[in-house]
CSV table of C-alpha atoms and ligand atoms in Angstrom, one decimal:
chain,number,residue,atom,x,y,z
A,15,UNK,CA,-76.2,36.1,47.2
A,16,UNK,CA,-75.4,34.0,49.9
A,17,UNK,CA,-74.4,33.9,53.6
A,18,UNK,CA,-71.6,31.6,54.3
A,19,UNK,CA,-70.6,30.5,57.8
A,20,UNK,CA,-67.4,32.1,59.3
A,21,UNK,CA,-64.7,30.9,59.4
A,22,UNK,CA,-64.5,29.9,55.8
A,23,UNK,CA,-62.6,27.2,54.0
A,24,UNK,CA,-62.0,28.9,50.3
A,25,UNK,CA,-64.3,30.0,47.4
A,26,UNK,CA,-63.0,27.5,45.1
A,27,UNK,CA,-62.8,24.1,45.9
A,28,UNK,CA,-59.9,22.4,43.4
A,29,UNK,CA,-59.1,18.9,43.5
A,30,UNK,CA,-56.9,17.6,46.9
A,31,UNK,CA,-54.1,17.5,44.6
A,32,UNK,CA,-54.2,21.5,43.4
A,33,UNK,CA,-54.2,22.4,46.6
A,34,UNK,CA,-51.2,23.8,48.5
A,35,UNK,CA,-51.6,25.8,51.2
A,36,UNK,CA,-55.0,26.5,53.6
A,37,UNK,CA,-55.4,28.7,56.1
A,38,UNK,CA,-58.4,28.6,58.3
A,39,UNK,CA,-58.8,30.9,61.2
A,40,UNK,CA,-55.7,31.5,62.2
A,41,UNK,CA,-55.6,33.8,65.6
A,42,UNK,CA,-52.4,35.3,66.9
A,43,UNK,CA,-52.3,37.3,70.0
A,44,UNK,CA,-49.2,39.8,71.6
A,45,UNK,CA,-49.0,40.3,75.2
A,46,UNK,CA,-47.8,43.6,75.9
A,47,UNK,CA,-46.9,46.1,79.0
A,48,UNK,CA,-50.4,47.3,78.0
A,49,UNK,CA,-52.2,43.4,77.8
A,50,UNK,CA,-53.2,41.0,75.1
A,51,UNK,CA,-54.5,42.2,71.6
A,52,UNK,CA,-55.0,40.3,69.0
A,53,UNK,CA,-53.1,41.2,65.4
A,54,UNK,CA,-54.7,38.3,63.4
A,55,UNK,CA,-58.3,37.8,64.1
A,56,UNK,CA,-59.3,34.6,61.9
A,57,UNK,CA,-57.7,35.2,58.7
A,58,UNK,CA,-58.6,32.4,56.3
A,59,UNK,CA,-57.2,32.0,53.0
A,60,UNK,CA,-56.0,29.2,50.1
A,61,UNK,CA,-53.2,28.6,47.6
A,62,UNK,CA,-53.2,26.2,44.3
A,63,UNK,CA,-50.2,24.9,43.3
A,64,UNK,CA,-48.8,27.3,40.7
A,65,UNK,CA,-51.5,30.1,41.5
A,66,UNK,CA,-50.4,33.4,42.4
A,67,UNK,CA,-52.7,35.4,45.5
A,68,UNK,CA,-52.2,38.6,46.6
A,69,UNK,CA,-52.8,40.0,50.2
A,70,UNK,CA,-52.9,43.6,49.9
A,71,UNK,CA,-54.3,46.0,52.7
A,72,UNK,CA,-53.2,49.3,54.2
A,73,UNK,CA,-49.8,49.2,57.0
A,74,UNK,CA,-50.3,47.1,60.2
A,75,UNK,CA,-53.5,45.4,59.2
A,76,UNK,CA,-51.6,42.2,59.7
A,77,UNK,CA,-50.0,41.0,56.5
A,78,UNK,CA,-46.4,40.3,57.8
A,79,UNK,CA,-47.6,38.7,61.0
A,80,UNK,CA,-49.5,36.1,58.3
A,81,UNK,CA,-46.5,35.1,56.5
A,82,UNK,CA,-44.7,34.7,59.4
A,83,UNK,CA,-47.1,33.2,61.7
A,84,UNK,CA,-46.7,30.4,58.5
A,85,UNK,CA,-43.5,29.9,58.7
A,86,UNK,CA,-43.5,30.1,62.5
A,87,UNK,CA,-41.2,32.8,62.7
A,88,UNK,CA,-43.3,34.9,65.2
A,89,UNK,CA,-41.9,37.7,67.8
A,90,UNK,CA,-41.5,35.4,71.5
A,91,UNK,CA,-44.6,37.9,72.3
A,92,UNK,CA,-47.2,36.0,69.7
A,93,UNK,CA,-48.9,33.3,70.6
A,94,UNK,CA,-51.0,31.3,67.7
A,95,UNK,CA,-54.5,31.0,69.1
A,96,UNK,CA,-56.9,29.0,66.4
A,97,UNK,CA,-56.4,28.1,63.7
A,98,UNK,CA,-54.9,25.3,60.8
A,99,UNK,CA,-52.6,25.8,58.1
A,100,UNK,CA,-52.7,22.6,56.1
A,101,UNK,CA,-49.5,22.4,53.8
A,102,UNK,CA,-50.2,19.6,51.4
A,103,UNK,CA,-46.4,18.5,50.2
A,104,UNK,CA,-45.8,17.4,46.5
A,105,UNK,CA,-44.9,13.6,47.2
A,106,UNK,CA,-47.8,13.1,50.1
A,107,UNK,CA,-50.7,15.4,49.3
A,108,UNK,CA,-53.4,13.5,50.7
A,109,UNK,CA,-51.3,13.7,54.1
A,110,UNK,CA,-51.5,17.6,54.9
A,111,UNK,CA,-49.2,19.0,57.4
A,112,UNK,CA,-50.7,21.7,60.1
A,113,UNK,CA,-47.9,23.8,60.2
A,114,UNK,CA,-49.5,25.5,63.5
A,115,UNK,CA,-48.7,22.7,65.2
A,116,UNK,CA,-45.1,21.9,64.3
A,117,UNK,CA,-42.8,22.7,66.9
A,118,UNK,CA,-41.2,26.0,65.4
A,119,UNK,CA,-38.1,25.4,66.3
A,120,UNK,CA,-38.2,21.7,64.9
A,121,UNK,CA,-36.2,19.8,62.3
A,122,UNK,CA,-39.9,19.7,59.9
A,123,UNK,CA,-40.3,23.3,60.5
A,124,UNK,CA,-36.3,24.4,59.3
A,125,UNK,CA,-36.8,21.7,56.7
A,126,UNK,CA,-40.3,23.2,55.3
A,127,UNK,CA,-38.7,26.5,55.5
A,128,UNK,CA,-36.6,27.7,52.8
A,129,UNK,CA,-37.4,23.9,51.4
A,130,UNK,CA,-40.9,24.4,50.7
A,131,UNK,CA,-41.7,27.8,51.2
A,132,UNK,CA,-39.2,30.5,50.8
A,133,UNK,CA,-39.6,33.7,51.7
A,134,UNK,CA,-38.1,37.2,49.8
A,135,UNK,CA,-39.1,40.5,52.0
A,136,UNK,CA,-38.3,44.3,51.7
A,137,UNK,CA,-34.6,44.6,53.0
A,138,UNK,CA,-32.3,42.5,51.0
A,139,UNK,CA,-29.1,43.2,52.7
A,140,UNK,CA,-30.5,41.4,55.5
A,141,UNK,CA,-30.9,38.2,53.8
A,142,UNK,CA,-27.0,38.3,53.4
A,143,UNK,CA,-24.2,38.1,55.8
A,144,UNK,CA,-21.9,41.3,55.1
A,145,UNK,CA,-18.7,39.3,55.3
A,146,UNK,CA,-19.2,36.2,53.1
A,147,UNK,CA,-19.6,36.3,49.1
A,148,UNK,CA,-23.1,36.1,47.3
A,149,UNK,CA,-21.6,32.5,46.2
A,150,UNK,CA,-20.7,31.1,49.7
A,151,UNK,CA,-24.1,32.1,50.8
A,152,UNK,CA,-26.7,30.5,47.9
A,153,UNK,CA,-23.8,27.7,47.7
A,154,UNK,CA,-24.6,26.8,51.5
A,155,UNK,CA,-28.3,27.3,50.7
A,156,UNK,CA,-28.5,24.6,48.7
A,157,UNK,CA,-26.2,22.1,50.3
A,158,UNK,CA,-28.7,22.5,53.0
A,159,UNK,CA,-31.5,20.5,51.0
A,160,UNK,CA,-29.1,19.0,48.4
A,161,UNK,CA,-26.1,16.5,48.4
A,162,UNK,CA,-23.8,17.9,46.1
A,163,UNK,CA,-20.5,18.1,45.6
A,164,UNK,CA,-18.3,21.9,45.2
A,165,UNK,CA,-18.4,22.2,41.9
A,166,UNK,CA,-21.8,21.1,41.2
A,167,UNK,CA,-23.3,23.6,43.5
A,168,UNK,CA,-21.0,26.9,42.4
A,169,UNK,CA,-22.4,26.2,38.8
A,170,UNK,CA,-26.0,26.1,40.4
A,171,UNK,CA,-25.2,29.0,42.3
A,172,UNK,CA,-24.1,30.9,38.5
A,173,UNK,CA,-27.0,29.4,36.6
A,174,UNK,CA,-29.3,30.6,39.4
A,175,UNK,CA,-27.7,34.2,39.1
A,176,UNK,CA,-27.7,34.2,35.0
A,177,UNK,CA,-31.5,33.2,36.0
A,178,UNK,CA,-32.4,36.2,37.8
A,179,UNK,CA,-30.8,38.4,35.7
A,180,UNK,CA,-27.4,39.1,37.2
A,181,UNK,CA,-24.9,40.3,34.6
A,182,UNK,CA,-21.7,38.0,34.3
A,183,UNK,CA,-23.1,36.2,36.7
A,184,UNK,CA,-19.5,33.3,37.0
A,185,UNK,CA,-17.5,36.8,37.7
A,186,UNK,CA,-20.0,38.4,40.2
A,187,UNK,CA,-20.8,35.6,42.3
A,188,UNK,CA,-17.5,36.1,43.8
A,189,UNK,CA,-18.8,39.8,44.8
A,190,UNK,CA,-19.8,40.4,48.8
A,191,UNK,CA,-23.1,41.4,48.9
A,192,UNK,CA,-21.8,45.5,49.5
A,193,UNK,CA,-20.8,45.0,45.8
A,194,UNK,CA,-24.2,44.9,44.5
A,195,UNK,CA,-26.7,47.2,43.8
A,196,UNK,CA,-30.0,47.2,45.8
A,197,UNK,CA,-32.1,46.0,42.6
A,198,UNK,CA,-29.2,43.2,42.3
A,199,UNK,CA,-29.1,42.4,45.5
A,200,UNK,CA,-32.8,41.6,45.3
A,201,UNK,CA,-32.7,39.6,42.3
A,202,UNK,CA,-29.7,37.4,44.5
A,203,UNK,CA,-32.2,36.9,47.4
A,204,UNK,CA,-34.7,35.6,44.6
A,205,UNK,CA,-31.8,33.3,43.3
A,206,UNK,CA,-31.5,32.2,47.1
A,207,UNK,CA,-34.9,31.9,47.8
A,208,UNK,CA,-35.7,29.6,44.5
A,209,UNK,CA,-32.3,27.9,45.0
A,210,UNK,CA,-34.1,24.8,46.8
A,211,UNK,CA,-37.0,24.8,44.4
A,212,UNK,CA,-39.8,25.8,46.8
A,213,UNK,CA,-43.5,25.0,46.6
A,214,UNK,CA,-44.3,28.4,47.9
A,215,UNK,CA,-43.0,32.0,47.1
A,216,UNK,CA,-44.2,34.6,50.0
A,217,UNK,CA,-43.1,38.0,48.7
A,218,UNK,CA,-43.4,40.6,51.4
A,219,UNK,CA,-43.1,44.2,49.9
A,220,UNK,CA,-40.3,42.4,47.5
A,221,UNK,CA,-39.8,46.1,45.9
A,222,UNK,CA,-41.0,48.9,48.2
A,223,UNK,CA,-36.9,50.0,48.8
A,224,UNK,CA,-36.9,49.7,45.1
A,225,UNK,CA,-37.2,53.1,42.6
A,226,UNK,CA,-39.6,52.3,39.9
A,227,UNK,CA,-38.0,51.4,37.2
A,228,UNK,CA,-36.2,48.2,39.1
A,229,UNK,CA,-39.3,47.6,40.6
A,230,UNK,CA,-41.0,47.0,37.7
A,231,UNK,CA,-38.2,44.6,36.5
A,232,UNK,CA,-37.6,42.8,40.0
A,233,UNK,CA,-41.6,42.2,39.9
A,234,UNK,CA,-41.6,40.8,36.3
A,235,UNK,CA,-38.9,38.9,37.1
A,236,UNK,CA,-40.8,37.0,39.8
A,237,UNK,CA,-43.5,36.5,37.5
A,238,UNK,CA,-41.6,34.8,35.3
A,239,UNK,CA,-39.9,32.8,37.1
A,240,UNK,CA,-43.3,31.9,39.0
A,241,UNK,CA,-45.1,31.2,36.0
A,242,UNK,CA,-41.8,29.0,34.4
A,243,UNK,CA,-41.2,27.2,37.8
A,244,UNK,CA,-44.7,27.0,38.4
A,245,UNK,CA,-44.3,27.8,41.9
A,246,UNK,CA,-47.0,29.3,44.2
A,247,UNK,CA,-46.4,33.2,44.8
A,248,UNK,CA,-48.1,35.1,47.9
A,249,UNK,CA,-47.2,38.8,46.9
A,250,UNK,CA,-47.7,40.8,50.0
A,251,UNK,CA,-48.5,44.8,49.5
A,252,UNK,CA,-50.0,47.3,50.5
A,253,UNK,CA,-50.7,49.0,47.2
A,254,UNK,CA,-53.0,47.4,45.2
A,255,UNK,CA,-51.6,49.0,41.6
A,256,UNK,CA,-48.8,46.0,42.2
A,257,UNK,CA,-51.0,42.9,42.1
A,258,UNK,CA,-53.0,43.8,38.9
A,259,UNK,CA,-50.5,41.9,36.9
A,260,UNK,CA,-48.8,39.4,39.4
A,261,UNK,CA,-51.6,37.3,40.8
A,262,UNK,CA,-54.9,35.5,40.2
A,263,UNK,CA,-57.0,35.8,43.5
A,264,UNK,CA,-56.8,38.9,45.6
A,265,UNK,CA,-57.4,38.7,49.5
A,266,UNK,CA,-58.0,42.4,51.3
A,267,UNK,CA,-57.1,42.4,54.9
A,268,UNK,CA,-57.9,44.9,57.2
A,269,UNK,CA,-57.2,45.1,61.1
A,270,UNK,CA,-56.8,41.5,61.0
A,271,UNK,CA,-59.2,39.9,58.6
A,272,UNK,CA,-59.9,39.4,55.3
A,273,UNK,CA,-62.7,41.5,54.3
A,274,UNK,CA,-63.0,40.7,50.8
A,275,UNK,CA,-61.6,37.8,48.5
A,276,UNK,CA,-62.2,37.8,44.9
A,277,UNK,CA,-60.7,37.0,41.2
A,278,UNK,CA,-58.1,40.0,40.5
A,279,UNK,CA,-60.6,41.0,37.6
A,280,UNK,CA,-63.5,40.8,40.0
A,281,UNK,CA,-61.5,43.2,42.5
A,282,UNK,CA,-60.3,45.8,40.3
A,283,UNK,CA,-63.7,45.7,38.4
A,284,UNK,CA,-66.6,45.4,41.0
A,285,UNK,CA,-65.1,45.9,43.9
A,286,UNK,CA,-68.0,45.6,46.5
A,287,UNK,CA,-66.3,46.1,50.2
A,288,UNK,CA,-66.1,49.7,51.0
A,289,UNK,CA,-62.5,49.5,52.2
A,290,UNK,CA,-61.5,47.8,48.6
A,291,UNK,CA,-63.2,50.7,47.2
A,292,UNK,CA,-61.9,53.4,48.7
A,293,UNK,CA,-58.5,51.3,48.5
A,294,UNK,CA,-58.6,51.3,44.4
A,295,UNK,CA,-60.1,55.1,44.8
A,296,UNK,CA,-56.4,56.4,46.8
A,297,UNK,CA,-53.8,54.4,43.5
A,298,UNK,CA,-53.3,56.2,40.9
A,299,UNK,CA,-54.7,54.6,37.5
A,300,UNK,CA,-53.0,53.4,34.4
A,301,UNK,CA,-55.8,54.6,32.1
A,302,UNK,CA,-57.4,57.5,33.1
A,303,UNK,CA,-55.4,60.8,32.8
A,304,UNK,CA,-57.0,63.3,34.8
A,305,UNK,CA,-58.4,61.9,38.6
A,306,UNK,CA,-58.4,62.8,41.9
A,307,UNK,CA,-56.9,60.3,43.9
A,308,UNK,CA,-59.4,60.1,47.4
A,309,UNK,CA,-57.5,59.2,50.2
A,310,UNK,CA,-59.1,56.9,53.2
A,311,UNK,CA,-60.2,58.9,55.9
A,312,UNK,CA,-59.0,58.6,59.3
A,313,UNK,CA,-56.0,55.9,59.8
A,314,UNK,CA,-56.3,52.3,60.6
A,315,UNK,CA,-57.0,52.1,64.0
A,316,UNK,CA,-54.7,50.1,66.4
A,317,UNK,CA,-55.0,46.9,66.7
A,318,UNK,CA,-54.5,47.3,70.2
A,319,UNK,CA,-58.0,48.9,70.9
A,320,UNK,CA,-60.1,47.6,68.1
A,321,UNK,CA,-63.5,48.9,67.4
A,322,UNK,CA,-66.6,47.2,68.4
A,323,UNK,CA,-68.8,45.0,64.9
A,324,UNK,CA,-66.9,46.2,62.0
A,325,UNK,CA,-63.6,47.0,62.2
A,326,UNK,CA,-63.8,49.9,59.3
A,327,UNK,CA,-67.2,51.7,60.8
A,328,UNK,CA,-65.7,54.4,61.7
A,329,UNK,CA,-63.9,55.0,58.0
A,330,UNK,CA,-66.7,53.5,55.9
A,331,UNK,CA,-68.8,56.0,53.7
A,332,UNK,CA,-71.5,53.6,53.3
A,333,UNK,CA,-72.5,52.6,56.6
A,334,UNK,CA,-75.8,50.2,57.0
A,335,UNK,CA,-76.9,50.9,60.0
A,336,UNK,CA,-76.4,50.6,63.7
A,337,UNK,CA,-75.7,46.6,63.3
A,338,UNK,CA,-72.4,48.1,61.4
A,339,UNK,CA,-70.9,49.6,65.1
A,340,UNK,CA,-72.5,46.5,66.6
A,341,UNK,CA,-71.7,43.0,65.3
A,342,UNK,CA,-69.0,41.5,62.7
A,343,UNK,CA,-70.4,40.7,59.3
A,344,UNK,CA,-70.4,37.3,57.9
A,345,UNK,CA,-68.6,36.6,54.5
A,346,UNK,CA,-71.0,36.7,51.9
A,347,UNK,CA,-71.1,35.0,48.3
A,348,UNK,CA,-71.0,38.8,46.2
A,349,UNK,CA,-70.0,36.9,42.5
A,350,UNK,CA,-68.2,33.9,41.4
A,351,UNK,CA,-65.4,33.0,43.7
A,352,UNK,CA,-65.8,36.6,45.5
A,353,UNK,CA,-66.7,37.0,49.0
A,354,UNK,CA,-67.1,40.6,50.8
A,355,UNK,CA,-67.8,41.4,54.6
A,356,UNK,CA,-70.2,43.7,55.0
A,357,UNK,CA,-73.9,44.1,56.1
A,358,UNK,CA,-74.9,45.8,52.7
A,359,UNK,CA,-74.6,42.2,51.2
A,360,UNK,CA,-76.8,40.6,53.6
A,361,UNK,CA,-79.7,38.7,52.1
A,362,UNK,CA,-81.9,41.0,54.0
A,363,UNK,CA,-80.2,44.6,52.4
A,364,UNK,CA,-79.5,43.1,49.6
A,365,UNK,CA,-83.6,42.0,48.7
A,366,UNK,CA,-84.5,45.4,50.1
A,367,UNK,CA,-81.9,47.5,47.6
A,368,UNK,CA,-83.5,45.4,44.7
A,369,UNK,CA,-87.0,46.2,45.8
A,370,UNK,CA,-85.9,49.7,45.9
A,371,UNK,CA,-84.3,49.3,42.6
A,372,UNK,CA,-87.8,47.8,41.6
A,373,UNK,CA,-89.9,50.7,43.0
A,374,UNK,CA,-87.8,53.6,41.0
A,375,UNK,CA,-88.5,51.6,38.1
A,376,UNK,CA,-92.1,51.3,38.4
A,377,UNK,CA,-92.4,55.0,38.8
B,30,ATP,N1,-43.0,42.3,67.3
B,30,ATP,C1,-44.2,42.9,67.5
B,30,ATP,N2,-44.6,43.2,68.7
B,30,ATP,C2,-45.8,43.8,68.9
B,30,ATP,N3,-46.6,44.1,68.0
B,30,ATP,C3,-46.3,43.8,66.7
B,30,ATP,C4,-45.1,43.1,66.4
B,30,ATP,N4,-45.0,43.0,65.0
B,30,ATP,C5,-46.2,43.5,64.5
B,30,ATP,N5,-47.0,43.9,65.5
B,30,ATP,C6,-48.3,44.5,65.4
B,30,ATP,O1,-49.1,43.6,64.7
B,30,ATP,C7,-50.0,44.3,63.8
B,30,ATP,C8,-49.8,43.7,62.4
B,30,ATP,O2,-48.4,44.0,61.9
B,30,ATP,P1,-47.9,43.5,60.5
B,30,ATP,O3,-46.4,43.8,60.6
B,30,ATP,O4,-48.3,42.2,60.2
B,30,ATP,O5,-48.5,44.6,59.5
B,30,ATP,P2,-48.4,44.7,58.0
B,30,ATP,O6,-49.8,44.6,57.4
B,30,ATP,O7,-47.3,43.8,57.5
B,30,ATP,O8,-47.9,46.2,57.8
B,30,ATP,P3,-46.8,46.9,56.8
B,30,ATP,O9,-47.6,47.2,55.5
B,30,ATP,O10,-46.5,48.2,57.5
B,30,ATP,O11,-45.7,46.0,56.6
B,30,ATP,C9,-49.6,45.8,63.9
B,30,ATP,O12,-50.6,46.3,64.7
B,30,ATP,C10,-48.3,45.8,64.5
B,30,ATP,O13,-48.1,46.9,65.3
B,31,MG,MG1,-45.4,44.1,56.6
């Protein structure tokens, strides 16, 4: 095991080409009545073309405020404060865009948005205006990035809705958007966010408002259509049951950081941070029967007063020592492609736990 320096580019290092998105460092602060904190403390993270990552972590550790600080779309408040987020575009990818440093209210940022990275979130009704039809709406959507003429774009607009699943989909594009259902509505923001073939699919809680059985098909839905498209999917959530099948890479964020990054198998099998753990020891599991679920104790501290060295001390059942109240852990290098923040992986613990290990064997 390995110490890497902070901030980090990414575990795996793909070809210029297979890379999409990355995300070093980025800082956002808020100024408030009661003074400047700091939502996003260095979050550093990548996307391949076609890969699917997750970003799970418990409410208000920052996951929203990612997307968005991506997409530039920020309360007047935030203020981006380090950082690079290096968009590498299909036809130039050896010329990577920062996207930090586009103006956000700029013709490249509204072009890159919706053009190259769409975005789905919680509340569908607020991707649609109440008083035009579902048609009107993905119709103007893609005249936006495409020249074409009325009819061309209605039938896009009906193959995109027989492509997310949307029943007679020629008759109910003529619906308003009070006409559909919540799970149909969703699949009709899908239909608008895929309607100018994005790069990049950020899903914020795409099903939270859902009941379970439409999640379930609204979330195989995007897989599909992620896998077929071969488009890159962020899926942002806070419970971790909803990535096992969706993505490839898992990044766990609390209080503003990313405190472990691993292969989903890798997460869900040897977790190492104690916040994952406790995270996959409060979802209920597909394959046992009979468990307690533990939930974490205490609540995630706000971001406004953070605690001093590790931001999950206080919570953490498996505290090293004083260092763990005192300093920030580095990322280290816990498996293939799987990173954790915490002192117990340390070169230093980690030789003394083996020779530990080593002693209780020699007795
Ligand atoms: N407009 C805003 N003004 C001030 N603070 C904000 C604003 N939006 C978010 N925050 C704060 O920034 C932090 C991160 O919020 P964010 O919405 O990114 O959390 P999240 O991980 O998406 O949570 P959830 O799972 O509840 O959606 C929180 O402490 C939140 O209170
Ligand atoms: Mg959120």
């Amino acid at each position: 095991m390995s110490q890497t320096a902070s901030p980090i580019p990414s575990a795996a290092t793909p070809e210029l080409s297979q890379r999409l998105l990355e995300v070093d460092n980025l800082g956002v602060s808020i100024h408030s009545d009661e003074g400047v904190f700091r939502p996003l403390n260095g979050v550093s993270f990548t996307i391949d073309r076609g890969q699917a990552i997750g970003i799970v972590g418990e409410s208000g550790c920052g996951k929203t405020m990612t997307a968005n600080a991506l997409l530039r779309i920020l309360p007047r408040s935030a203020e981006i404060t380090s950082g690079k987020a290096t968009l590498r575009r299909h036809h130039a990818p050896e010329a990577g865009l920062d996207l930090l440093q586009l103006p956000a209210d700029g013709r490249e940022m509204r072009a890159i948005r919706g053009r190259d990275i769409a975005l789905i979130f919680q509340e569908p009704m607020s991707a649609f205006s109440p008083v035009h039809t579902i048609s009107n709406q993905i119709g103007e959507a893609i005249r936006l990035h495409e020249n074409l003429g009325r009819r061309a774009t209605r039938d896009r607009v009906v193959e995109l809705l027989d492509l997310v699943g949307i029943p007679q989909p020629e008759r109910r594009a003529d619906d308003y958007p009070f006409q559909f259902s919540g799970g149909m509505l969703q699949r009709a923001m899908i239909a608008l966010a895929l309607s100018a073939n994005p790069s990049l699919l950020i899903a914020d809680e795409p099903t939270t408002a859902l009941d379970v059985t439409v999640q379930a098909q609204v979330l195989q839905l995007i897989k599909r259509l992620q896998r077929e498209m071969n488009i890159s999917l962020m899926l942002i959530t806070h419970d971790l049951g909803v990535v096992a099948h969706m993505v490839d890479y898992v990044y766990v964020m609390y209080l503003g950081q990313v405190v472990e990054e691993g292969p989903v198998d890798a997460i869900f099998d040897q977790p190492h941070h104690p916040y994952t753990k406790a995270l996959l020891k409060s979802i209920p599991s597909l394959t046992e029967q009979q468990q307690v679920l533990t939930p974490i104790r205490g609540t995630v501290p706000d971001s406004r007063h953070p605690p001093k060295g590790c931001p999950f001390h206080d919570r953490c059942e498996e505290v090293v020592g004083e260092v763990c109240s005192q300093q920030m852990p580095a990322h280290y290098d816990v498996g293939s492609k799987h990173r954790a923040r915490c002192f117990k992986y340390t070169p230093v613990q980690v030789s003394a736990a083996a020779g530990r290990a080593n002693g209780d064997a020699d007795e």
